[in-house]
Amino acid sequence: MNEDDLLAHVRAAFEMLDPVPRSVLSAGRAAIGWRLPSAALAGLTGDRDGPVAAGVRGGTARTLTFTCPGLTLEVEVTGAGRDREVSGRLVPPAPALVEVRHPDVPPGGLTARAGPGGLFCLPCVPEGPVSLVLRLADETSVVTSWIRL
Amino acid sequence: MVPLQDEVTETLVVRARDGDDAAWARLVERYSAMLWAIARGYGLCDADAGDVVQTVWLRLVERLDGLRDPSAVGGWLATTARRESTRLAARRGRDLPPSVAPPAAEPGPPPDQVVVARERVGQVAAALSALPRRCQTLLRLVAQAACHAELAAALRIPVGSVGPTRARCLATLRRLVG
């Protein structure tokens, strides 16, 4: 067998034993629907697990940090399943409408308002890919990088 | 006009950025097998590998407008898939690394050309399963026509080591296939 034949067999073997599921391809195609070119991107700069702050129910919390020029968003994820809660803080503090983007949540279906202190809380965030959109008072928007809860 | 499936990656990225959803779909079809192979290389199960591939595509969507070099998107995708896979594998505690399972031998099939070809694929699959996981992943990506930059990004090795590593893995596979 020459190299091309061997590699053709390698390809055929993987296609036979471990093909890419159709659902994976269709999720990839659908991803473009989430494009929001007018919004600034806050990239993920921190992702760590730690104990929940004292006084709150037990378990661990995942702390995520998203950053874009002029704004940092700190997010804490606690609980699991239906009790999963996402609370956050804008630094510097600013009022904003916060919207969850998730393939299973209709647009505008899960929102919270951050007050002048920049604090917000989103209850019942389902697992899966999540991105937050922050609509700020000056009518600009910031989207966070996609993470998986 | 060049048919969409033959367009170079750079053109597909630029067209997707300009709002051409068919060009985006073509990119997804071209690279999802690479992303899947990388996630599998970290021993991720179907659901986790699917999550990695979806996350990588969502990440490309958010970066589409800021991408400095659209022709290098394959390397960017491979790097992002590797990082997401590492992250998820760490969260999963690196459990149960599955491998390519050799298919069970079928007794006494009719000696027909299709069957002979299928047996040959079966032999190659069995040989692959005996290789170290990184070799399996590398050969899988090479067979999908991944370029050296993509291989280097997927395996986190210097571009200069790709050629020798590729040659070594191929030689081992050839020896096992007989």
CSV table of C-alpha atoms in Angstrom, one decimal, chain A residues 1-21 24-39 41-44 46-49 62 64 66 101 103 128-131 143-148, chain B residues 16-19 21 24-25 28-29 32-33 36 40 46 49-55 57-59 61-65 84 87-88 91 100-103 117-118 120-125 128 136-137 139-140 142-145 166 170 173-174 177-178:
chain,number,residue,atom,x,y,z
A,1,MET,CA,0.0,0.0,0.0
A,2,ASN,CA,1.4,3.4,-0.9
A,3,GLU,CA,1.0,6.4,1.5
A,4,ASP,CA,-2.1,7.8,-0.2
A,5,ASP,CA,-3.8,4.4,0.0
A,6,LEU,CA,-2.9,4.0,3.6
A,7,LEU,CA,-4.2,7.4,4.5
A,8,ALA,CA,-7.4,6.8,2.5
A,9,HIS,CA,-7.9,3.7,4.6
A,10,VAL,CA,-7.2,5.7,7.8
A,11,ARG,CA,-9.8,8.2,6.8
A,12,ALA,CA,-12.3,5.4,5.9
A,13,ALA,CA,-11.6,3.7,9.2
A,14,PHE,CA,-12.4,6.8,11.3
A,15,GLU,CA,-15.4,7.7,9.1
A,16,MET,CA,-16.7,4.2,9.8
A,17,LEU,CA,-16.0,3.9,13.5
A,18,ASP,CA,-16.3,7.5,14.7
A,19,PRO,CA,-18.1,9.8,12.3
A,20,VAL,CA,-19.0,13.4,13.2
A,21,PRO,CA,-22.6,13.2,14.3
A,24,VAL,CA,-22.7,18.4,15.7
A,25,LEU,CA,-22.6,19.7,12.2
A,26,SER,CA,-26.0,21.4,12.4
A,27,ALA,CA,-25.0,23.1,15.7
A,28,GLY,CA,-21.9,24.4,13.9
A,29,ARG,CA,-24.0,25.7,11.0
A,30,ALA,CA,-26.5,27.4,13.5
A,31,ALA,CA,-23.6,29.1,15.4
A,32,ILE,CA,-23.5,32.0,12.8
A,33,GLY,CA,-27.0,33.0,13.9
A,34,TRP,CA,-25.5,34.3,17.1
A,35,ARG,CA,-23.4,36.9,15.4
A,36,LEU,CA,-23.7,40.4,16.9
A,37,PRO,CA,-21.2,42.5,15.0
A,38,SER,CA,-22.2,45.8,16.6
A,39,ALA,CA,-21.3,44.6,20.1
A,41,LEU,CA,-16.5,41.4,22.7
A,42,ALA,CA,-15.5,40.7,26.4
A,43,GLY,CA,-13.1,37.8,26.2
A,44,LEU,CA,-12.8,35.2,28.9
A,46,GLY,CA,-10.4,33.9,34.1
A,47,ASP,CA,-12.2,30.7,34.9
A,48,ARG,CA,-11.7,29.0,38.3
A,49,ASP,CA,-13.6,26.9,40.8
A,62,ARG,CA,-17.3,28.8,39.4
A,64,LEU,CA,-15.5,33.7,35.5
A,66,PHE,CA,-14.6,38.6,31.1
A,101,ARG,CA,-28.0,33.9,25.1
A,103,PRO,CA,-29.7,27.9,22.2
A,128,GLY,CA,-25.1,24.4,27.8
A,129,PRO,CA,-23.4,27.2,25.9
A,130,VAL,CA,-24.0,30.6,27.4
A,131,SER,CA,-23.1,34.1,26.4
A,143,VAL,CA,-21.2,40.4,24.5
A,144,THR,CA,-19.2,37.9,26.6
A,145,SER,CA,-17.3,35.1,25.0
A,146,TRP,CA,-19.2,31.8,24.9
A,147,ILE,CA,-18.7,29.5,27.9
A,148,ARG,CA,-20.3,26.2,28.8
B,16,ALA,CA,-19.1,34.5,5.9
B,17,ARG,CA,-18.1,37.8,7.5
B,18,ASP,CA,-20.0,39.6,4.7
B,19,GLY,CA,-23.2,37.7,5.7
B,21,ASP,CA,-24.4,31.9,5.4
B,24,TRP,CA,-20.2,29.7,6.8
B,25,ALA,CA,-21.9,26.3,6.4
B,28,VAL,CA,-18.3,24.2,9.2
B,29,GLU,CA,-18.4,21.2,6.8
B,32,SER,CA,-15.8,20.0,11.9
B,33,ALA,CA,-14.1,16.7,11.3
B,36,TRP,CA,-14.1,16.4,16.3
B,40,ARG,CA,-11.6,12.7,20.5
B,46,ASP,CA,-19.7,12.0,22.2
B,49,ALA,CA,-16.7,16.3,21.9
B,50,GLY,CA,-19.9,17.8,20.5
B,51,ASP,CA,-19.8,20.5,23.1
B,52,VAL,CA,-16.2,21.3,22.2
B,53,VAL,CA,-17.0,21.5,18.5
B,54,GLN,CA,-20.0,23.8,19.1
B,55,THR,CA,-18.1,26.0,21.5
B,57,TRP,CA,-17.7,27.5,16.2
B,58,LEU,CA,-19.4,30.0,18.6
B,59,ARG,CA,-16.0,31.4,19.4
B,61,VAL,CA,-18.5,33.6,15.2
B,62,GLU,CA,-17.6,36.1,18.0
B,63,ARG,CA,-14.1,36.6,16.6
B,64,LEU,CA,-15.2,36.7,12.9
B,65,ASP,CA,-14.9,40.5,12.7
B,84,GLU,CA,-11.4,23.7,25.0
B,87,ARG,CA,-10.3,22.5,29.7
B,88,LEU,CA,-13.2,20.0,29.5
B,91,ARG,CA,-13.1,19.3,34.4
B,100,VAL,CA,-10.7,3.3,18.2
B,101,ALA,CA,-12.1,-0.1,18.8
B,102,PRO,CA,-11.2,-2.7,16.2
B,103,PRO,CA,-14.3,-4.0,14.5
B,117,ALA,CA,-11.8,-3.3,0.7
B,118,ARG,CA,-13.8,-3.3,3.9
B,120,ARG,CA,-8.5,-3.8,4.6
B,121,VAL,CA,-10.2,-0.8,6.4
B,122,GLY,CA,-10.8,-3.1,9.3
B,123,GLN,CA,-7.1,-4.1,9.4
B,124,VAL,CA,-6.1,-0.5,9.3
B,125,ALA,CA,-8.6,0.3,12.1
B,128,LEU,CA,-4.6,2.3,14.5
B,136,GLN,CA,-3.9,8.1,16.1
B,137,THR,CA,-5.0,11.8,16.2
B,139,LEU,CA,-2.8,10.3,11.4
B,140,ARG,CA,-6.5,11.0,11.5
B,142,VAL,CA,-3.3,14.0,8.2
B,143,ALA,CA,-5.9,11.7,6.4
B,144,GLN,CA,-8.3,14.6,6.5
B,145,ALA,CA,-5.7,16.7,4.7
B,166,ARG,CA,4.1,12.3,10.9
B,170,LEU,CA,3.0,6.5,9.4
B,173,LEU,CA,1.1,2.1,11.2
B,174,ARG,CA,2.6,0.6,8.0
B,177,VAL,CA,-0.8,-3.2,8.9
B,178,GLY,CA,1.8,-5.5,7.3
